Every structure is written in structure tokens, then in C-alpha cells.
Amino acid sequence: MMKRVIILVVLLLISFHAY
């Protein structure tokens, strides 16, 4: 469960950096 949350956070960070 925790891994999924971490992956979501990482994806969000990547999206913000890409933006």
C-alpha cells in the first residue's frame, strides 16, 4: 500500500517539474 502512495507522490513531483 505504501509503495503505491510513494509512486503517486513521485509522479506528482515529476509532473510539477515537467510543468
C-alpha positions as MATLAB code, in Angstrom:
seq = 'MMKRVIILVVLLLISFHAY';
ca = [
       0.000    0.000    0.000;
       2.764    2.424    0.965;
       4.614    1.743   -2.275;
       1.598    2.818   -4.306;
       1.358    6.096   -2.366;
       5.070    6.766   -2.864;
       4.737    6.131   -6.599;
       1.830    8.576   -6.797;
       3.843   11.238   -4.966;
       6.816   10.690   -7.274;
       4.587   11.016  -10.321;
       3.161   14.255   -8.931;
       6.665   15.628   -8.336;
       7.687   14.700  -11.886;
       4.576   16.381  -13.266;
       5.342   19.553  -11.308;
       8.957   19.566  -12.526;
       7.830   18.970  -16.107;
       5.372   21.856  -15.743;
];
